[in-house]
CSV table of C-alpha atoms and ligand atoms in Angstrom, one decimal:
chain,number,residue,atom,x,y,z
A,1,MET,CA,129.1,101.1,193.0
A,2,LYS,CA,126.9,99.7,190.2
A,3,PRO,CA,129.0,97.5,187.8
A,4,VAL,CA,128.1,99.7,184.8
A,5,ARG,CA,129.3,102.9,186.5
A,6,LYS,CA,132.5,101.0,187.6
A,7,LYS,CA,133.1,100.0,184.0
A,8,ILE,CA,132.7,103.5,182.8
A,9,LEU,CA,135.1,104.8,185.4
A,10,LEU,CA,137.6,102.2,184.6
A,11,GLY,CA,137.3,103.0,180.9
A,12,LEU,CA,137.8,106.7,181.6
A,13,ALA,CA,140.9,106.0,183.7
A,14,ALA,CA,142.3,103.8,180.8
A,15,VAL,CA,141.7,106.6,178.3
A,16,GLY,CA,143.4,109.1,180.7
A,17,THR,CA,146.4,106.9,181.2
A,18,LEU,CA,146.7,106.4,177.4
A,19,ALA,CA,146.5,110.1,176.8
A,20,ALA,CA,149.2,110.9,179.4
A,21,LEU,CA,151.3,108.1,177.9
A,22,SER,CA,151.0,109.5,174.3
A,23,VAL,CA,151.8,113.0,175.5
A,24,GLY,CA,154.9,111.5,177.3
A,25,ILE,CA,156.0,109.6,174.1
A,26,TYR,CA,155.4,112.8,172.0
A,27,ALA,CA,157.5,114.9,174.4
A,28,TYR,CA,160.2,112.2,174.6
A,29,ARG,CA,160.5,112.1,170.8
A,30,GLN,CA,160.7,115.8,170.4
A,31,VAL,CA,163.3,116.2,173.1
A,32,SER,CA,165.4,113.3,171.5
A,33,ALA,CA,165.2,114.9,168.1
A,34,PHE,CA,166.3,118.2,169.5
A,35,ASP,CA,169.2,116.7,171.4
A,36,ALA,CA,170.3,114.7,168.3
A,37,SER,CA,170.2,117.8,166.1
A,38,MET,CA,172.2,119.8,168.7
A,39,ALA,CA,174.8,117.0,168.9
A,40,GLN,CA,175.4,117.2,165.2
A,41,VAL,CA,178.8,118.4,164.0
A,42,TYR,CA,178.2,120.3,160.7
A,43,SER,CA,180.7,119.9,157.9
A,44,THR,CA,179.9,123.4,156.5
A,45,PRO,CA,183.3,124.9,155.5
A,46,LEU,CA,184.5,128.2,156.9
A,47,PRO,CA,183.6,131.1,154.6
A,48,ASN,CA,186.7,132.7,153.0
A,49,LEU,CA,186.1,136.0,154.7
A,50,GLY,CA,188.5,138.0,156.9
A,51,ARG,CA,188.9,141.2,158.7
A,52,SER,CA,189.7,144.6,157.2
A,53,THR,CA,191.3,147.6,158.9
A,54,ASP,CA,189.7,150.1,156.6
A,55,PRO,CA,188.0,152.7,158.9
A,56,ALA,CA,184.9,152.8,156.8
A,57,VAL,CA,184.5,149.1,157.0
A,58,VAL,CA,185.0,149.1,160.8
A,59,ALA,CA,182.5,151.9,161.1
A,60,ARG,CA,179.9,149.9,159.1
A,61,GLY,CA,180.7,147.0,161.4
A,62,LYS,CA,180.1,149.0,164.6
A,63,HIS,CA,176.8,150.2,163.2
A,64,LEU,CA,175.6,146.7,162.4
A,65,VAL,CA,176.8,145.2,165.7
A,66,GLU,CA,175.0,147.9,167.6
A,67,SER,CA,171.8,148.2,165.6
A,68,LEU,CA,170.7,145.5,163.1
A,69,GLY,CA,172.8,142.7,164.8
A,70,ALA,CA,171.4,143.9,168.2
A,71,CYS,CA,174.5,142.2,169.7
A,72,ALA,CA,175.4,145.0,172.2
A,73,THR,CA,172.1,145.0,174.2
A,74,ARG,CA,171.8,144.4,177.9
A,75,ASP,CA,169.8,141.2,177.4
A,76,CYS,CA,172.4,140.0,174.8
A,77,HIS,CA,176.1,140.5,174.9
A,78,SER,CA,175.9,143.8,176.8
A,79,SER,CA,177.1,147.3,175.7
A,80,ASP,CA,180.8,146.3,176.1
A,81,LEU,CA,180.2,142.9,174.4
A,82,GLY,CA,181.7,141.3,177.5
A,83,GLY,CA,178.7,139.2,178.2
A,84,GLY,CA,175.1,140.0,179.2
A,85,LYS,CA,173.2,139.4,182.3
A,86,THR,CA,171.6,136.0,183.0
A,87,LEU,CA,168.0,135.8,181.9
A,88,GLU,CA,165.8,133.4,183.8
A,89,LEU,CA,163.2,132.1,181.2
A,90,GLY,CA,161.2,130.0,183.6
A,91,PRO,CA,160.2,126.7,182.1
A,92,LEU,CA,162.3,127.4,179.0
A,93,GLY,CA,165.6,127.6,180.8
A,94,THR,CA,168.4,130.1,181.5
A,95,LEU,CA,170.2,132.2,179.0
A,96,SER,CA,173.3,134.3,179.2
A,97,ALA,CA,175.0,135.6,176.1
A,98,PRO,CA,178.7,135.1,176.5
A,99,ASN,CA,181.7,137.5,176.4
A,100,ILE,CA,182.6,137.9,172.8
A,101,THR,CA,185.5,140.3,173.2
A,102,ALA,CA,189.2,139.1,172.9
A,103,GLY,CA,189.0,138.2,176.6
A,104,GLY,CA,186.2,135.8,175.9
A,105,PHE,CA,185.1,133.8,172.9
A,106,GLY,CA,186.1,136.5,170.4
A,107,GLY,CA,189.7,135.7,171.2
A,108,ALA,CA,189.2,132.0,170.5
A,109,TYR,CA,187.5,132.4,167.1
A,110,SER,CA,189.3,132.8,163.8
A,111,ASP,CA,187.8,135.2,161.3
A,112,GLY,CA,186.5,132.3,159.2
A,113,GLU,CA,184.9,130.7,162.3
A,114,LEU,CA,183.2,134.0,163.2
A,115,ALA,CA,182.0,134.4,159.6
A,116,ARG,CA,180.5,130.8,159.8
A,117,LEU,CA,178.8,131.7,163.1
A,118,LEU,CA,177.3,134.9,161.7
A,119,ARG,CA,176.1,133.2,158.5
A,120,PHE,CA,175.0,129.7,159.7
A,121,GLY,CA,174.8,129.8,163.5
A,122,ILE,CA,177.6,127.2,163.7
A,123,LYS,CA,180.0,127.4,166.7
A,124,ARG,CA,183.7,126.8,166.6
A,125,ASP,CA,183.2,123.2,167.5
A,126,GLY,CA,180.9,122.7,164.5
A,127,ARG,CA,177.7,122.5,166.6
A,128,SER,CA,174.7,124.8,166.5
A,129,VAL,CA,174.7,127.9,168.7
A,130,ARG,CA,171.8,128.0,171.2
A,131,MET,CA,169.2,130.7,170.8
A,132,MET,CA,171.5,133.4,169.3
A,133,PRO,CA,169.0,134.9,166.7
A,134,VAL,CA,171.4,134.5,163.7
A,135,GLN,CA,168.3,133.9,161.5
A,136,ASP,CA,167.4,137.6,162.0
A,137,PHE,CA,170.6,138.9,160.3
A,138,ALA,CA,172.0,135.9,158.3
A,139,TRP,CA,170.7,137.7,155.2
A,140,LEU,CA,173.3,140.4,155.4
A,141,PRO,CA,175.8,140.4,152.5
A,142,ASP,CA,179.4,139.1,152.8
A,143,SER,CA,180.6,142.7,152.9
A,144,ASP,CA,178.6,143.2,156.1
A,145,VAL,CA,179.8,140.0,157.7
A,146,VAL,CA,183.4,141.3,157.0
A,147,ALA,CA,182.4,144.6,158.5
A,148,MET,CA,181.1,143.0,161.7
A,149,ILE,CA,184.2,140.8,162.1
A,150,SER,CA,186.4,143.8,161.5
A,151,TYR,CA,184.7,145.9,164.2
A,152,LEU,CA,184.7,143.0,166.7
A,153,ARG,CA,188.5,142.9,166.4
A,154,THR,CA,188.8,146.5,167.5
A,155,VAL,CA,186.6,146.2,170.7
A,156,PRO,CA,188.5,146.4,174.0
A,157,SER,CA,189.0,143.1,175.7
A,158,VAL,CA,186.8,142.5,178.7
A,159,ASP,CA,187.7,140.1,181.5
A,160,ARG,CA,184.3,138.8,182.7
A,161,PRO,CA,183.2,135.1,182.9
A,162,SER,CA,180.3,134.1,180.7
A,163,GLY,CA,177.1,133.0,182.5
A,164,PRO,CA,175.2,129.7,182.3
A,165,ILE,CA,172.9,128.4,179.4
A,166,VAL,CA,170.3,125.8,180.2
A,167,VAL,CA,167.8,124.6,177.6
A,168,LYS,CA,164.9,122.8,179.4
A,169,PRO,CA,162.6,120.2,177.8
A,170,LEU,CA,159.7,122.7,177.0
A,171,ALA,CA,162.1,124.8,175.0
A,172,LYS,CA,163.3,121.8,173.1
A,173,ILE,CA,159.7,120.8,172.3
A,174,LEU,CA,158.7,124.4,171.2
A,175,ASP,CA,161.8,124.5,169.0
A,176,ARG,CA,160.8,121.2,167.2
A,177,ARG,CA,157.3,122.6,166.8
A,178,ASN,CA,158.8,125.8,165.2
A,179,GLU,CA,157.2,128.0,167.9
A,180,PHE,CA,160.5,129.3,169.1
A,181,ILE,CA,164.1,128.9,167.8
A,182,PHE,CA,166.8,127.5,170.0
A,183,ASP,CA,168.5,125.2,167.5
A,184,VAL,CA,169.7,127.8,165.0
A,185,ALA,CA,172.0,126.0,162.6
A,186,ARG,CA,169.4,123.5,161.5
A,187,ARG,CA,167.4,126.3,160.0
A,188,LEU,CA,170.3,128.0,158.3
A,189,VAL,CA,172.8,125.4,156.9
A,190,ASN,CA,170.6,124.6,153.9
A,191,ALA,CA,169.0,128.0,153.4
A,192,LYS,CA,169.1,129.1,149.8
A,193,PRO,CA,170.9,132.4,149.1
A,194,GLU,CA,168.3,135.2,148.8
A,195,ASP,CA,168.2,138.1,146.4
A,196,ILE,CA,168.7,140.9,148.9
A,197,PRO,CA,167.7,144.4,147.8
A,198,ALA,CA,170.3,147.2,148.4
A,199,PRO,CA,169.7,149.3,151.5
A,200,ALA,CA,166.9,151.8,150.6
A,201,PRO,CA,163.9,153.2,152.5
A,202,SER,CA,161.7,150.6,150.7
A,203,ALA,CA,159.3,148.0,151.9
A,204,ALA,CA,161.4,145.4,150.1
A,205,TYR,CA,164.5,146.2,152.2
A,206,GLY,CA,162.3,146.7,155.3
A,207,ALA,CA,161.1,143.1,155.0
A,208,TYR,CA,164.6,142.0,155.9
A,209,VAL,CA,165.1,144.6,158.7
A,210,ALA,CA,161.8,143.4,160.2
A,211,ARG,CA,163.2,140.0,160.8
A,212,LEU,CA,164.5,141.6,164.0
A,213,CYS,CA,161.0,142.0,165.2
A,214,SER,CA,159.4,138.6,164.5
A,215,GLY,CA,161.1,136.7,167.3
A,216,CYS,CA,159.0,138.6,169.8
A,217,HIS,CA,156.1,140.1,167.8
A,218,GLY,CA,155.5,136.8,165.9
A,219,GLU,CA,156.0,135.6,162.4
A,220,ARG,CA,153.0,137.7,161.3
A,221,LEU,CA,153.8,140.6,163.7
A,222,SER,CA,150.4,140.6,165.3
A,223,GLY,CA,151.8,140.0,168.8
A,224,GLY,CA,150.6,137.9,171.7
A,225,PRO,CA,152.4,136.0,174.5
A,226,ILE,CA,155.7,134.4,173.4
A,227,PRO,CA,155.1,130.6,173.6
A,228,GLY,CA,156.4,129.1,176.9
A,229,ALA,CA,157.6,132.5,178.2
A,230,PRO,CA,157.2,133.1,182.0
A,231,PRO,CA,154.6,135.7,183.0
A,232,SER,CA,157.4,138.0,184.1
A,233,LEU,CA,158.1,138.8,180.4
A,234,PRO,CA,156.0,141.6,178.9
A,235,ILE,CA,153.7,140.7,176.1
A,236,PRO,CA,154.7,141.9,172.6
A,237,LEU,CA,151.9,144.0,171.0
A,238,ASN,CA,150.3,144.0,167.5
A,239,ILE,CA,152.4,146.0,165.0
A,240,THR,CA,150.4,145.2,161.9
A,241,PRO,CA,148.2,148.1,160.4
A,242,HIS,CA,145.1,146.9,162.2
A,243,GLU,CA,142.9,148.9,164.7
A,244,SER,CA,144.4,146.7,167.5
A,245,GLY,CA,147.9,147.5,166.1
A,246,ILE,CA,149.5,150.6,164.6
A,247,LYS,CA,146.7,151.5,162.1
A,248,ASP,CA,146.5,155.1,163.3
A,249,TRP,CA,150.2,155.7,163.8
A,250,THR,CA,152.2,158.2,161.7
A,251,TYR,CA,155.9,157.9,160.8
A,252,PRO,CA,156.8,160.4,163.6
A,253,ASP,CA,154.9,158.3,166.1
A,254,PHE,CA,156.9,155.3,165.0
A,255,GLU,CA,160.2,157.2,165.0
A,256,LYS,CA,159.6,158.4,168.5
A,257,LEU,CA,159.0,154.8,169.6
A,258,ILE,CA,162.1,153.4,167.9
A,259,THR,CA,164.5,156.2,168.9
A,260,ALA,CA,163.2,157.3,172.3
A,261,GLY,CA,161.2,154.3,173.5
A,262,VAL,CA,158.0,156.3,173.9
A,263,ARG,CA,154.7,154.8,172.7
A,264,LYS,CA,152.0,156.7,170.9
A,265,ASN,CA,149.9,156.8,174.1
A,266,GLY,CA,152.8,158.5,175.9
A,267,GLN,CA,153.9,155.5,178.0
A,268,LYS,CA,157.5,154.4,178.2
A,269,LEU,CA,158.1,151.2,176.3
A,270,ASN,CA,159.1,148.2,178.4
A,271,PRO,CA,162.9,147.9,178.1
A,272,PHE,CA,162.5,144.2,177.2
A,273,MET,CA,162.2,145.4,173.6
A,274,PRO,CA,165.8,146.2,172.9
A,275,ILE,CA,165.4,149.9,172.1
A,276,GLU,CA,169.1,150.6,172.7
A,277,ALA,CA,169.8,148.7,169.5
A,278,PHE,CA,166.8,149.9,167.4
A,279,ALA,CA,167.6,153.5,168.4
A,280,LYS,CA,170.8,153.1,166.4
A,281,LEU,CA,169.1,152.0,163.2
A,282,ASP,CA,169.8,154.7,160.6
A,283,GLU,CA,167.2,156.7,158.8
A,284,THR,CA,167.1,154.4,155.8
A,285,GLU,CA,166.6,151.3,158.0
A,286,ARG,CA,163.9,153.0,160.0
A,287,ARG,CA,162.0,154.3,156.9
A,288,ALA,CA,162.3,150.8,155.3
A,289,LEU,CA,160.9,149.2,158.4
A,290,TRP,CA,158.0,151.6,158.5
A,291,ALA,CA,157.3,151.2,154.8
A,292,TYR,CA,157.2,147.4,155.2
A,293,LEU,CA,154.9,147.6,158.2
A,294,GLN,CA,152.4,149.5,156.1
A,295,THR,CA,152.3,146.7,153.5
A,296,ILE,CA,151.7,143.6,155.8
A,297,PRO,CA,148.2,142.2,156.3
A,298,PRO,CA,146.3,143.9,159.1
A,299,LEU,CA,145.6,141.2,161.7
A,300,PRO,CA,143.8,141.3,165.0
A,301,TYR,CA,146.0,141.1,168.0
A,302,GLY,CA,147.4,137.7,169.1
A,303,GLN,CA,147.6,135.8,165.8
A,304,ARG,CA,151.4,135.8,166.4
B,1,HEC,C1,162.8,141.2,172.7
B,1,HEC,C2,161.4,141.3,172.2
B,1,HEC,C3,161.1,142.4,171.2
B,1,HEC,C4,161.6,142.6,170.0
B,1,HEC,C5,162.8,142.0,169.3
B,1,HEC,C6,160.9,143.7,169.4
B,1,HEC,N1,159.8,144.1,170.2
B,1,HEC,FE1,158.5,145.6,169.9
B,1,HEC,N2,157.7,145.2,171.7
B,1,HEC,C7,158.0,144.2,172.6
B,1,HEC,C8,157.2,144.3,173.7
B,1,HEC,C9,157.3,143.3,174.9
B,1,HEC,C10,156.3,145.3,173.6
B,1,HEC,C11,155.3,145.9,174.6
B,1,HEC,C12,156.0,146.8,175.5
B,1,HEC,C13,155.2,147.5,176.5
B,1,HEC,O1,154.1,147.0,176.8
B,1,HEC,O2,155.7,148.5,177.0
B,1,HEC,C14,156.6,145.9,172.3
B,1,HEC,C15,156.0,147.0,171.7
B,1,HEC,C16,156.2,147.5,170.4
B,1,HEC,C17,155.5,148.6,169.8
B,1,HEC,C18,154.5,149.5,170.6
B,1,HEC,C19,153.1,149.2,170.3
B,1,HEC,C20,152.2,150.1,171.1
B,1,HEC,O3,151.0,150.0,170.9
B,1,HEC,O4,152.6,151.0,171.8
B,1,HEC,C21,155.9,148.8,168.6
B,1,HEC,C22,155.5,149.8,167.5
B,1,HEC,C23,157.0,147.8,168.4
B,1,HEC,N3,157.1,147.0,169.5
B,1,HEC,C24,157.7,147.6,167.2
B,1,HEC,C25,158.8,146.8,167.1
B,1,HEC,C26,159.6,146.7,165.9
B,1,HEC,C27,159.4,147.5,164.6
B,1,HEC,C28,160.6,145.7,166.2
B,1,HEC,C29,161.7,145.3,165.2
B,1,HEC,C30,162.6,146.3,164.8
B,1,HEC,C31,160.3,145.2,167.5
B,1,HEC,N4,159.3,145.9,168.0
B,1,HEC,C32,161.1,144.3,168.1
B,1,HEC,C33,159.0,143.3,172.4
B,1,HEC,C34,159.9,143.3,171.3
């Protein structure tokens, strides 16, 4: 080999090694930052909120747990809240939402501990919960937190062991890059209280309800593959008012999708989208969601 060519090859090999090394260092730093954050014990005090036995409060709690909270879905805590099935998320890890009835974690948590979990994503031991999307409903007012706790106390106890949770390095890196949320409390402990509009079929209220959608459809709701998700998961579509989204949809089309899981094109919606929860949203919440979706910027598919 000519000396010049040999030099070039050696140079390229050196650049390649350096690049691999810096990717390695980057990954190591992100994983360490994630682990340190998850090991943190928060000093956030327990909110002074407790259960009520008022049937109207319990009924409101049932509604929230089953719809806006999306707790009782098959991929989350399951319809009996006794713990959902184990989801294999490929390179991200393994997720199983635990049993939260009296026979599971529900029995161990005090009302204040449950309130802190639902507000800040902090577990009983003071550490962050993993991947439970508290950020989607942490905006609910105190009266709704009380309602959810009150309902949970009335749910029949289930005797079923909770499945495994494994968070792999790719998930930790995506979390630190804000592409996916696994470390929940870090985002919520210092969140400023928001001025939440009262429930109404308005875009302003819909903006809050729509937080339920952004984990899958993306922050800007234009869809595209969920970062790091295995190919076995279906791809969330564009739900902005763009040609590639829901521009030509009417409210009845949207209602049919949300309540019956049937798309405008007549196809059945993939059950990965938790329609069993969304079907229980009430008319005000559905109308608010629809009103909000009309006001967001129309973006081409895939801008997340
Ligand atoms: C767990 C992930 C997930 C969540 C949460 C979610 N979706 Fe979806 N959504 C999907 C997937 C995946 C598809 C595509 C399903 C298919 O191809 O059948 C979809 C499809 C849709 C469609 C159909 C688009 C079309 O062209 O047929 C609409 C509309 C929609 N979602 C609205 C919503 C709204 C509104 C919310 C929040 C209340 C929401 N989604 C929450 C995953 C999700």
